PDB file of C-alpha atoms and ligand atoms in Angstrom:
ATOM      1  CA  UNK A  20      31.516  -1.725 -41.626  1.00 46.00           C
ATOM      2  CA  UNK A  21      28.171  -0.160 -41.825  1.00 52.00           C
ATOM      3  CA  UNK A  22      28.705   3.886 -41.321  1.00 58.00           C
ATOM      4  CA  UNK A  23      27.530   4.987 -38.312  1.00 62.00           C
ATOM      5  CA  UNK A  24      23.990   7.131 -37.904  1.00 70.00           C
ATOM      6  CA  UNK A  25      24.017  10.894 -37.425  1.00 78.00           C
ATOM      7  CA  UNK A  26      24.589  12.004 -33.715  1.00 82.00           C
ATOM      8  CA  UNK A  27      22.062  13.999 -34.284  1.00 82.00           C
ATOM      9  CA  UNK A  28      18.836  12.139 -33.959  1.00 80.00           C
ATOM     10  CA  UNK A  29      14.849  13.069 -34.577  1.00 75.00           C
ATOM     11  CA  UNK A  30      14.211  11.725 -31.145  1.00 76.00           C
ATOM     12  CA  UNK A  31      15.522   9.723 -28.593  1.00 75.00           C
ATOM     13  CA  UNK A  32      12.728   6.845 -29.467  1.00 73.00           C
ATOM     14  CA  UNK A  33      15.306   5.858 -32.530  1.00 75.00           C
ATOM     15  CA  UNK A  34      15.923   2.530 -31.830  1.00 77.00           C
ATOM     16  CA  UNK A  35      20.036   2.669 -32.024  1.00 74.00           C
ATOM     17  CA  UNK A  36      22.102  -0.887 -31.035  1.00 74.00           C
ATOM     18  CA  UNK A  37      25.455  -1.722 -31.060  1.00 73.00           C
ATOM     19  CA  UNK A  38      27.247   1.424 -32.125  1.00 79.00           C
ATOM     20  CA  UNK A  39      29.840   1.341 -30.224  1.00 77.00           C
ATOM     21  CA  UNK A  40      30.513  -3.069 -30.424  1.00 75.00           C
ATOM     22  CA  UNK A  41      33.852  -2.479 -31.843  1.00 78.00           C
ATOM     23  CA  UNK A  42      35.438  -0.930 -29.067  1.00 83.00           C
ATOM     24  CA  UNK A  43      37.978  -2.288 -26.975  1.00 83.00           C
ATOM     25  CA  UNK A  44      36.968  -3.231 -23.288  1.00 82.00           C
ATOM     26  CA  UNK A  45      40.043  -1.145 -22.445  1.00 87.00           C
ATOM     27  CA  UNK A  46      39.190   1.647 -24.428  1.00 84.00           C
ATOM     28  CA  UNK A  47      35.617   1.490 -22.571  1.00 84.00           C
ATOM     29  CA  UNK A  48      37.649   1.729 -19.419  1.00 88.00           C
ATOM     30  CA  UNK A  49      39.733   4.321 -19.958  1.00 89.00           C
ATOM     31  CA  UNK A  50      36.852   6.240 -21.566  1.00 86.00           C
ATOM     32  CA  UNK A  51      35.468   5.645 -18.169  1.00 89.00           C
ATOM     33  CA  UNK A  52      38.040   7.001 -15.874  1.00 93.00           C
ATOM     34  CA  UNK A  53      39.200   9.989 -17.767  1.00 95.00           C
ATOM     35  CA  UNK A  54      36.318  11.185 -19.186  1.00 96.00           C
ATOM     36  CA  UNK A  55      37.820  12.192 -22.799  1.00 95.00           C
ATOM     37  CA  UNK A  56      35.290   9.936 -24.517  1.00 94.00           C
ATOM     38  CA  UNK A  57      31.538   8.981 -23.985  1.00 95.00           C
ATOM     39  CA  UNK A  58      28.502   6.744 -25.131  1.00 94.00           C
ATOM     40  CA  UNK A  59      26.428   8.825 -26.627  1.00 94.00           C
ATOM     41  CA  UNK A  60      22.538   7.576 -28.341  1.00 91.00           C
ATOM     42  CA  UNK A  61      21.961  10.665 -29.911  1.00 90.00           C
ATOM     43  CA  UNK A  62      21.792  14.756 -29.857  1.00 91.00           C
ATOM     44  CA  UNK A  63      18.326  15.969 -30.320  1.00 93.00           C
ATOM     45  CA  UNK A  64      16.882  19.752 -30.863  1.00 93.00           C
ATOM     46  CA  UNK A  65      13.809  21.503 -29.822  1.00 91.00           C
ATOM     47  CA  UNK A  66      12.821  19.700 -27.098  1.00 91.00           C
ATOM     48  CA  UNK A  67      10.811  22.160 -24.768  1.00 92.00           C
ATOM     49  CA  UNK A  68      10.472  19.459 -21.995  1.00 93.00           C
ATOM     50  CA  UNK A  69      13.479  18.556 -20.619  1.00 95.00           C
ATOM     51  CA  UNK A  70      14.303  21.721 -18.720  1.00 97.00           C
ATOM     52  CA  UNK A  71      13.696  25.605 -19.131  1.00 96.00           C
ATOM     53  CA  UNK A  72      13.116  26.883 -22.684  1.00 96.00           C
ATOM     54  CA  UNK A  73      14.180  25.290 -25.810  1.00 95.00           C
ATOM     55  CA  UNK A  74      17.069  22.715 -25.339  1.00 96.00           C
ATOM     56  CA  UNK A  75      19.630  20.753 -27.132  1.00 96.00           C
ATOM     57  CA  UNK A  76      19.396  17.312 -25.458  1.00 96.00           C
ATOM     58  CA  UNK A  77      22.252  14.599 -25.350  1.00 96.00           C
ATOM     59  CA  UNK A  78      21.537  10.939 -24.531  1.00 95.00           C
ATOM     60  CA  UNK A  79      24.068   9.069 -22.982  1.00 96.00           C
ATOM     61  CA  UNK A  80      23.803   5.351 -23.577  1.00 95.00           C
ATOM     62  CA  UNK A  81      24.489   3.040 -20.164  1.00 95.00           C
ATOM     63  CA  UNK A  82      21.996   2.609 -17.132  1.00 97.00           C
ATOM     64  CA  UNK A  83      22.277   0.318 -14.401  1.00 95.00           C
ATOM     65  CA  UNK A  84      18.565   0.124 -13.389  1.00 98.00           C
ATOM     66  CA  UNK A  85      16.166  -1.783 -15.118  1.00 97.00           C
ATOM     67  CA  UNK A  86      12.396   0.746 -15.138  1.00 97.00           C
ATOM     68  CA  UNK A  87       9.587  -1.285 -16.028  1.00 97.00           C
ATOM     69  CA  UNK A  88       8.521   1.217 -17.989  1.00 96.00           C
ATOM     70  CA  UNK A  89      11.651   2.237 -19.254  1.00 96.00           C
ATOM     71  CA  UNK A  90      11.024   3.837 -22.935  1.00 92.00           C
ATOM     72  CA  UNK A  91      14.548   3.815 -24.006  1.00 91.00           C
ATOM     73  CA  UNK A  92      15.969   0.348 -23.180  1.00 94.00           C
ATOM     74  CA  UNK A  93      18.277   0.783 -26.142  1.00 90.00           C
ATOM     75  CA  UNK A  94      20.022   2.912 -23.855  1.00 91.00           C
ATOM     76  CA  UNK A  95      20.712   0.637 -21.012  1.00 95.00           C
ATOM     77  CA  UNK A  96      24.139  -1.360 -23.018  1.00 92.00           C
ATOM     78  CA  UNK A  97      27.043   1.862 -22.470  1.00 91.00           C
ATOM     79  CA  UNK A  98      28.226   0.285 -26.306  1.00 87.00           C
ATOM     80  CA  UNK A  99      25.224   0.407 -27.853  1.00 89.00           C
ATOM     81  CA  UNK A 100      26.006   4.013 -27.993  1.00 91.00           C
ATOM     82  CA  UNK A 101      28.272   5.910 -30.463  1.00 92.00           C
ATOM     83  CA  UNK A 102      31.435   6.478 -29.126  1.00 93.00           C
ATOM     84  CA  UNK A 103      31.852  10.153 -29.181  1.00 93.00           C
ATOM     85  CA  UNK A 104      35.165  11.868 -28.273  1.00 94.00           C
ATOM     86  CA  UNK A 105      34.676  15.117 -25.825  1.00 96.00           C
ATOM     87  CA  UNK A 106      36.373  17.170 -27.943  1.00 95.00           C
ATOM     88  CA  UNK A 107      33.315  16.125 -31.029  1.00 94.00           C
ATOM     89  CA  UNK A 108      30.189  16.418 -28.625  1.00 95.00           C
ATOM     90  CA  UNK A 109      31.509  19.885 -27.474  1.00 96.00           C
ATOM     91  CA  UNK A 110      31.838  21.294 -31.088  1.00 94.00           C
ATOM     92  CA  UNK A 111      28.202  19.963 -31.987  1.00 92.00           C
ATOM     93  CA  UNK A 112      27.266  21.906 -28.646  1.00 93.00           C
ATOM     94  CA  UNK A 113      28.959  24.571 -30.064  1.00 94.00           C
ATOM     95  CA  UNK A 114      26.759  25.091 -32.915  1.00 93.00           C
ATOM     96  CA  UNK A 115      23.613  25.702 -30.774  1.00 93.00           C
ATOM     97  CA  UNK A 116      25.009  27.776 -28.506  1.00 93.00           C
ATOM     98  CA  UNK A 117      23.440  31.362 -29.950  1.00 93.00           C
ATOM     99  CA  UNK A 118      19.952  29.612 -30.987  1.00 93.00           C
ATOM    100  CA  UNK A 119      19.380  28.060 -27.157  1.00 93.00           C
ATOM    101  CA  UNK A 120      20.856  31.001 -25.795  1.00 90.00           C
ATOM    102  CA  UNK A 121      17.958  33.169 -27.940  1.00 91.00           C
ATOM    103  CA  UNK A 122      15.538  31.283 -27.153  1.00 91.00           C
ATOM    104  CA  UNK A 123      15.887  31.028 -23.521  1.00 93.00           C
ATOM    105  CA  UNK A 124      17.157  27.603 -23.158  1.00 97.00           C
ATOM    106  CA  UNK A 125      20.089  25.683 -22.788  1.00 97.00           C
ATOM    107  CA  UNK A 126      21.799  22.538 -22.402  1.00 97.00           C
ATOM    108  CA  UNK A 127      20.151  18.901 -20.662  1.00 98.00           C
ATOM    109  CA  UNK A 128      22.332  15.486 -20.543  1.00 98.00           C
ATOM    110  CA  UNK A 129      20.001  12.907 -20.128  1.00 97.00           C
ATOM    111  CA  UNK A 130      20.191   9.009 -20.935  1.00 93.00           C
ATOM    112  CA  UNK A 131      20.328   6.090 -20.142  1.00 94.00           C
ATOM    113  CA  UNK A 132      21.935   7.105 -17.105  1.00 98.00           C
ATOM    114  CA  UNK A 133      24.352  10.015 -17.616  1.00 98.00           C
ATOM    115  CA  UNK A 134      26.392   9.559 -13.922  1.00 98.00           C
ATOM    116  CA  UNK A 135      27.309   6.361 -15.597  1.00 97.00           C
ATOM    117  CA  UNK A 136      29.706   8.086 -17.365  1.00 96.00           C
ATOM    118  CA  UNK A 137      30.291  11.024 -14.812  1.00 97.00           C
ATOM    119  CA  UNK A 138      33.869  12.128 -15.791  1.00 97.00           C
ATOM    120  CA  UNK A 139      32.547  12.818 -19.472  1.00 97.00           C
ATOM    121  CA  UNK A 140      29.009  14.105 -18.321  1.00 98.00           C
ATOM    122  CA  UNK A 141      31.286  16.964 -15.584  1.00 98.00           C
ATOM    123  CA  UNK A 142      33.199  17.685 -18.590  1.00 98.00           C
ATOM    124  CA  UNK A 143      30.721  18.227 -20.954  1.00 98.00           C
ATOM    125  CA  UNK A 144      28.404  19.824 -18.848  1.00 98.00           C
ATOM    126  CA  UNK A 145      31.236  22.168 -17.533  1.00 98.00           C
ATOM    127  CA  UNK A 146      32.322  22.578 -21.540  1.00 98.00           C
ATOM    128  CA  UNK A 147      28.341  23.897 -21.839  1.00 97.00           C
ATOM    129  CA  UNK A 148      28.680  25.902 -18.936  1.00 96.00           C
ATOM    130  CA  UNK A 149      31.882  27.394 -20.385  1.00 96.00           C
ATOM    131  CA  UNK A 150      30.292  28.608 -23.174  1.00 96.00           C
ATOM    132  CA  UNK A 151      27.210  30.346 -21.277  1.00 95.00           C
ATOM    133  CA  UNK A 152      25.059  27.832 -21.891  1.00 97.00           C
ATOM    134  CA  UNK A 153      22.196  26.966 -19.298  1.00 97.00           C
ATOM    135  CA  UNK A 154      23.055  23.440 -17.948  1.00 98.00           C
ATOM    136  CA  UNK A 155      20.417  20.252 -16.619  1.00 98.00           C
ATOM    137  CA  UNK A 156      21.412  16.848 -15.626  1.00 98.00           C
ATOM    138  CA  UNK A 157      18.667  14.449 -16.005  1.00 98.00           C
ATOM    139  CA  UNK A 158      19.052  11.450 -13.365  1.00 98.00           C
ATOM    140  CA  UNK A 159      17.376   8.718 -11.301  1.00 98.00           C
ATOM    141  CA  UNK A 160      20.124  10.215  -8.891  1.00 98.00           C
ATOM    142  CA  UNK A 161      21.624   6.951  -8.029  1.00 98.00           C
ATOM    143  CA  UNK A 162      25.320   7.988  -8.451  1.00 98.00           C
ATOM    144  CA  UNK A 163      24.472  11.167  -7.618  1.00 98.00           C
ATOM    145  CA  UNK A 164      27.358  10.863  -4.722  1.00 98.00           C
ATOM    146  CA  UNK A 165      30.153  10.927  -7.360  1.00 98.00           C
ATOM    147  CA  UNK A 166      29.809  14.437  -8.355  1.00 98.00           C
ATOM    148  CA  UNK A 167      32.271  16.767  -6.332  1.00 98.00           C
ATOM    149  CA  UNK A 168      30.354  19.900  -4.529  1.00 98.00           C
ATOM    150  CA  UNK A 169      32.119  21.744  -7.259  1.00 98.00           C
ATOM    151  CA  UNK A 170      31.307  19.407  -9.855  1.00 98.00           C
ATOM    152  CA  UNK A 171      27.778  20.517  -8.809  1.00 98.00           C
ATOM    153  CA  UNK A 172      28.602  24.181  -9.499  1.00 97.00           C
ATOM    154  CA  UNK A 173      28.375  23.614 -13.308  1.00 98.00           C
ATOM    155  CA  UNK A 174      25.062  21.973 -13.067  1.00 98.00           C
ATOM    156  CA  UNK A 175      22.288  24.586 -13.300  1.00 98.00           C
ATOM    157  CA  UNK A 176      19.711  22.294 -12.814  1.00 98.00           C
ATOM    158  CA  UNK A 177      18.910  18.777 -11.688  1.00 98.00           C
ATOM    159  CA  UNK A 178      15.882  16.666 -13.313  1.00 98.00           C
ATOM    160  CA  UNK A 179      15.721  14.342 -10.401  1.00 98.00           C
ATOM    161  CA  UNK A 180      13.264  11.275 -11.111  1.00 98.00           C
ATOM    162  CA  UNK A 181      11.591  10.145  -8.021  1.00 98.00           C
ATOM    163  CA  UNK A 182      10.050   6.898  -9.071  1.00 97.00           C
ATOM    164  CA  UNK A 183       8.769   5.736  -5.780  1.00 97.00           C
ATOM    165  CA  UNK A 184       8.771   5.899  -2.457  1.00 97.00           C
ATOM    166  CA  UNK A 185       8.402   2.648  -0.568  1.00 96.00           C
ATOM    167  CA  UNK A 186      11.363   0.816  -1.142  1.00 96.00           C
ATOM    168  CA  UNK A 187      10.149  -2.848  -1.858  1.00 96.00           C
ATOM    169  CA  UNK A 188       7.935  -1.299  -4.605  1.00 96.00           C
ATOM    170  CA  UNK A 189      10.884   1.131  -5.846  1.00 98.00           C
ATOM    171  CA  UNK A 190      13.034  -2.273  -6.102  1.00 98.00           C
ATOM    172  CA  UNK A 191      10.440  -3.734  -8.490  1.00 97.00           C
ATOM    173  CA  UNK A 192       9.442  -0.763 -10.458  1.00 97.00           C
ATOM    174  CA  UNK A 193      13.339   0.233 -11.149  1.00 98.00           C
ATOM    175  CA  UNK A 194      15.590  -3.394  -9.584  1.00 98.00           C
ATOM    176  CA  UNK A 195      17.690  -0.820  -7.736  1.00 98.00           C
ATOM    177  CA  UNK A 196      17.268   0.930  -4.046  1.00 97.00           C
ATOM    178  CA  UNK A 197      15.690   4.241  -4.199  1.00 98.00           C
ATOM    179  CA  UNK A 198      17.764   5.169  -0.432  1.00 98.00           C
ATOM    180  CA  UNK A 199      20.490   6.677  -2.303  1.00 98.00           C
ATOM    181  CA  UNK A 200      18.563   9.008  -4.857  1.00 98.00           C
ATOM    182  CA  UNK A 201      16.986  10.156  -1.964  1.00 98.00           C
ATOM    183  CA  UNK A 202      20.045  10.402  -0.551  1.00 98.00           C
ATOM    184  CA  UNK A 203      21.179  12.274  -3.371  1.00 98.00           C
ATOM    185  CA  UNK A 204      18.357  14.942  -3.242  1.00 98.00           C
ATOM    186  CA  UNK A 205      18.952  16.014   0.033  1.00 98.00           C
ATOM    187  CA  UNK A 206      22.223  16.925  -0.781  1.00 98.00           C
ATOM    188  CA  UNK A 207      21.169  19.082  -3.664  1.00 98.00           C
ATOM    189  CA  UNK A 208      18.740  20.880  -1.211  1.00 98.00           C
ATOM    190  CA  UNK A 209      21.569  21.237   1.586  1.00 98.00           C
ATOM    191  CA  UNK A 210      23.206  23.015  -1.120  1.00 97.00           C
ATOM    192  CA  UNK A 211      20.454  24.730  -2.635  1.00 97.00           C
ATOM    193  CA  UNK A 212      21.557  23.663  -5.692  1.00 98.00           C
ATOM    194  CA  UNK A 213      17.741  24.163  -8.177  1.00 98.00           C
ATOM    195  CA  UNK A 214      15.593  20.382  -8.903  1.00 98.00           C
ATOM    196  CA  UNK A 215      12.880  19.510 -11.120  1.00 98.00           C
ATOM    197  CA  UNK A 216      11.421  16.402 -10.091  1.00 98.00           C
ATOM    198  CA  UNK A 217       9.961  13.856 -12.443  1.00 98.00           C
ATOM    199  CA  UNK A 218       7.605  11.745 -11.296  1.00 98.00           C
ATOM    200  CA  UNK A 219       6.353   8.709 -13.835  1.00 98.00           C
ATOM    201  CA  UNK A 220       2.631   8.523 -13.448  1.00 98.00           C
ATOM    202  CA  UNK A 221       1.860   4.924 -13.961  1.00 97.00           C
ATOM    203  CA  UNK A 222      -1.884   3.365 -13.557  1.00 97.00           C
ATOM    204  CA  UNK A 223      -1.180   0.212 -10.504  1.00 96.00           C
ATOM    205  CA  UNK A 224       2.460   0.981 -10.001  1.00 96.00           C
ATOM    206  CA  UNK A 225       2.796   4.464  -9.437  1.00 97.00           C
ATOM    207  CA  UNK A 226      -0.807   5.992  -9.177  1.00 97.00           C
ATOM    208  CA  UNK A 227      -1.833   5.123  -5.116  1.00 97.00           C
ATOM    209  CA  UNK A 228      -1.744   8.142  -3.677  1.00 98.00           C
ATOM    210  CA  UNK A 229      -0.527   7.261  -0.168  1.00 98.00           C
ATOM    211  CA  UNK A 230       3.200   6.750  -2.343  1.00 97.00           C
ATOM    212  CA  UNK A 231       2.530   9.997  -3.748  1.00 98.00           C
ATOM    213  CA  UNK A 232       1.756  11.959  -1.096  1.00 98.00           C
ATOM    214  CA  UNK A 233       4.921  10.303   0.604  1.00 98.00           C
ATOM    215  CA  UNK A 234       6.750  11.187  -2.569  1.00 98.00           C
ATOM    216  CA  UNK A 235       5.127  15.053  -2.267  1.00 98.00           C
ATOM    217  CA  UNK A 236       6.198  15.775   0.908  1.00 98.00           C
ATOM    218  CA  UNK A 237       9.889  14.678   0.904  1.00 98.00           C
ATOM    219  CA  UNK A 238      10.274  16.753  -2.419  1.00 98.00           C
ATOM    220  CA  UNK A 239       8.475  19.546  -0.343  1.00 98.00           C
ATOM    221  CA  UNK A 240      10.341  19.373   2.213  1.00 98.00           C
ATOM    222  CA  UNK A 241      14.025  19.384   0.102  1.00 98.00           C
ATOM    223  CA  UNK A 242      13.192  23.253   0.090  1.00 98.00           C
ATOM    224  CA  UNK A 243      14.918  23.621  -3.040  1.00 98.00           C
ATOM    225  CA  UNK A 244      12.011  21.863  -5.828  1.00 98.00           C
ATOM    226  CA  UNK A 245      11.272  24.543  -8.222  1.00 98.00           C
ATOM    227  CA  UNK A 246       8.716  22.369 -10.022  1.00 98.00           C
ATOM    228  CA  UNK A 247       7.280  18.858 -10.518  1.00 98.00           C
ATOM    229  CA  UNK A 248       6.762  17.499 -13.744  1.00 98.00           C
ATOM    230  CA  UNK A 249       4.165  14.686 -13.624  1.00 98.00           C
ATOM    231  CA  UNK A 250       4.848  12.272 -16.602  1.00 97.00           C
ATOM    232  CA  UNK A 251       1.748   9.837 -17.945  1.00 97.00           C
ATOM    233  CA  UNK A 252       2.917   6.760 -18.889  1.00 97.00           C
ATOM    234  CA  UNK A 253       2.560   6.171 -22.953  1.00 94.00           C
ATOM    235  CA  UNK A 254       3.732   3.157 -24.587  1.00 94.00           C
ATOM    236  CA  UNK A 255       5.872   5.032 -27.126  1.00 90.00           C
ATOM    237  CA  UNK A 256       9.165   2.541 -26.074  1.00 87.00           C
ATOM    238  CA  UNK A 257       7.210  -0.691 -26.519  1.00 93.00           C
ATOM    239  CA  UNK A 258       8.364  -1.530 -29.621  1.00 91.00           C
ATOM    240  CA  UNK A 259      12.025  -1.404 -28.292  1.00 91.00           C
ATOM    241  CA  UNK A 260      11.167  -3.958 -26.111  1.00 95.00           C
ATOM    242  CA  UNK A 261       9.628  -5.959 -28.765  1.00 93.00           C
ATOM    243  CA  UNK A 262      12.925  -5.068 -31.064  1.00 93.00           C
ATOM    244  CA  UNK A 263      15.198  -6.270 -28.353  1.00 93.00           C
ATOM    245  CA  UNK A 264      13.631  -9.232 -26.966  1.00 95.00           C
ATOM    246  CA  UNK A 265      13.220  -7.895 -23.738  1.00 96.00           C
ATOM    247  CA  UNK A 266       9.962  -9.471 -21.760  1.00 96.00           C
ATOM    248  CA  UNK A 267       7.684  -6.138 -21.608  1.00 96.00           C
ATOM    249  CA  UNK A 268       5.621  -6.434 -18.467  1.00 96.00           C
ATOM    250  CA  UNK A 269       3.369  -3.151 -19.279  1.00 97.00           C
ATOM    251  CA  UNK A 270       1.838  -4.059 -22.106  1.00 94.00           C
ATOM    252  CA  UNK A 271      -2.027  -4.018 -21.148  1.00 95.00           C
ATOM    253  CA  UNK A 272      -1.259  -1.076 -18.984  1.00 96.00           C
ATOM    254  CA  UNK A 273      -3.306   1.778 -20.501  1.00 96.00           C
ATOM    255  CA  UNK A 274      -2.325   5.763 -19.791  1.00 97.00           C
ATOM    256  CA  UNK A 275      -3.564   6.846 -16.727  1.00 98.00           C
ATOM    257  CA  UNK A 276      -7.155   9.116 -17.383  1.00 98.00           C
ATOM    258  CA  UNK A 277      -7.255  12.752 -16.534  1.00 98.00           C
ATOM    259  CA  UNK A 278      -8.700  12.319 -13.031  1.00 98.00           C
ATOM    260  CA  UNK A 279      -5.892  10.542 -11.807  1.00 98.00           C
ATOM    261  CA  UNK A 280      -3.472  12.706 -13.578  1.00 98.00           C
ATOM    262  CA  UNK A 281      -5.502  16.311 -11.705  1.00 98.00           C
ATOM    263  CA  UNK A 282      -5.539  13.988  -8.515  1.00 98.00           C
ATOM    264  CA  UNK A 283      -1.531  13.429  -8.397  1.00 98.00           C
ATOM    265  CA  UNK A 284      -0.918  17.073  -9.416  1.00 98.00           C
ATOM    266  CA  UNK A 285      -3.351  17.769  -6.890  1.00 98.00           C
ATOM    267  CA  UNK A 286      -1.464  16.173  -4.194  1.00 98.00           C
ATOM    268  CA  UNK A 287       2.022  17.965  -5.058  1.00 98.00           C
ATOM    269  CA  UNK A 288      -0.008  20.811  -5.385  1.00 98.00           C
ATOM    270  CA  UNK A 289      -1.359  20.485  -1.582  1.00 98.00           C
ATOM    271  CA  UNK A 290       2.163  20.154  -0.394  1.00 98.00           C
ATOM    272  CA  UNK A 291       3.146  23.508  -1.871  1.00 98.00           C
ATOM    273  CA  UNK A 292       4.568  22.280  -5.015  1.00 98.00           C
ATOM    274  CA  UNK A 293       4.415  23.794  -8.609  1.00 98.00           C
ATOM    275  CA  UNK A 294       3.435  21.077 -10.241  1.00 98.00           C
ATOM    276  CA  UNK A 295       2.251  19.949 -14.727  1.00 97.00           C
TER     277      UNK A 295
HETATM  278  S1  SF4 B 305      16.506   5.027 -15.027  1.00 97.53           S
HETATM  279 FE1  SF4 B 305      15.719   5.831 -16.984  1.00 97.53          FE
HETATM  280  S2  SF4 B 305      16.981   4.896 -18.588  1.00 97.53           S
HETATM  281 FE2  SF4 B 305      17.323   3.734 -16.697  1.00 97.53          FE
HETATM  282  S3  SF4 B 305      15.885   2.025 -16.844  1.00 97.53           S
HETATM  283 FE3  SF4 B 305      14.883   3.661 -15.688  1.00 97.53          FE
HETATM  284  S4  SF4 B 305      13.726   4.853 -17.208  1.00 97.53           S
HETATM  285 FE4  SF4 B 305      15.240   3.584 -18.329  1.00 97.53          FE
END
């Protein structure tokens, strides 16, 4: 058997497949349910985008929805992750815990979809927390009803993507409902529990600003949306398509220019949002 790659990864737009093929469907289940192992893609450092300060970032591997501009569809297949024990992805926490802490930062589990694997994510987000590290879960939100309210306690932060707003165009941007993200979010403001949103700025899907102004005011009106990071689509995961034989459907769609960029910021901005 080939040895497996480094958990720890350059970035998360390593193409990684089939790490985890040779593990039992029962072992994937019980994985599941107790939480004592997860699909991980990789552990990156540095990133300075994925929450407050510098973080260490963990990829899960597994997401049900289907993003047309997904860049990671590597991590959609739970086993094409490495199959990482608790107990391993809490000592390579471990060893960042001073340098994060120094430089302001902290902890973000991100994916794929990390509430795929929510007994793992609690734990290792709690194990984080536990140590004094600064916690984010980054989520489209969608399973967002399996954390506990106390679950919730050990998650600092919440990187909600909002992807759309009207739901036929949410179902063909993502394949999934968007009513229980929203869902989701309001529960995280009835609890005052701190969101990011991430909004995917994509020229034709994304861009009309009737859906963001929608978009705008429900985040506004959550009460509990410290800022709102507006993300331009790039075509950095394109090759992944390519790699997997997926059918890419965005490949003619150019970035979006910097007046449409100023005019969505503009519109979060107009509803009282902080919003880059
Ligand atoms: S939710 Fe994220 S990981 Fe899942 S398909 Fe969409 S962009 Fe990709």
């Amino acid at each position: 058997m080939a040895p497996q790659p480094s958990l720890e990864a350059k970035s998360p737009y390593e193409l990684r497949i089939d790490l985890g093929r040779g593990v039992a469907d029962t072992d994937v289940r019980t994985a599941l349910a107790t939480g004592d192992m997860g699909f991980l893609h990789s552990f990156t450092t540095g990133s300075a985008v994925d929450g407050p300060g510098v973080r260490v970032v963990a990829w899960t591997a597994g997401c049900q929805w289907r993003c047309l501009y997904c860049h990671n569809p590597d991590t959609w297949t739970m086993t094409n992750g490495i199959p990482v024990t608790l107990a391993r992805a809490t000592e390579e926490l471990g060893k960042y815990r001073h340098g994060v802490r120094a430089m302001k930062g902290g902890f973000t589990l991100s994916g794929g979809e990390p509430l795929m694997q929510h007994r793992f994510a609690v734990k290792l987000l709690s194990a984080a927390h536990g140590m004094g590290i600064h916690t984010a879960l980054d989520s489209n939100g969608y399973y967002g009803h399996r954390l506990s309210d106390a679950d919730l306690e050990q998650i600092d932060l919440v990187l909600l993507d909002l992807k759309g707003w009207d739901s036929e165009r949410h179902r063909h941007l993502t394949g999934m409902e968007n009513g229980p993200t929203l869902e989701f979010a309001r529960r995280l403001g009835e609890r005052k529990r701190p969101i990011w949103v991430r909004f995917v700025l994509v020229p034709g899907l994304t861009d009309h600003p009737d859906e963001v102004t929608q978009i705008a005011r429900f985040a506004a009106g959550l009460g509990n949306v410290q800022r709102v990071d507006v993300l331009p689509f790039h075509q950095m995961g394109r090759y992944k398509w390519e790699r997997l034989g997926l059918t890419y459907a965005l490949g003619d769609v150019e970035p979006p220019s910097t007046e449409v960029i100023e005019r969505t910021l503009a519109i979060f901005r107009n509803e009282g949002l902080t919003a880059y």
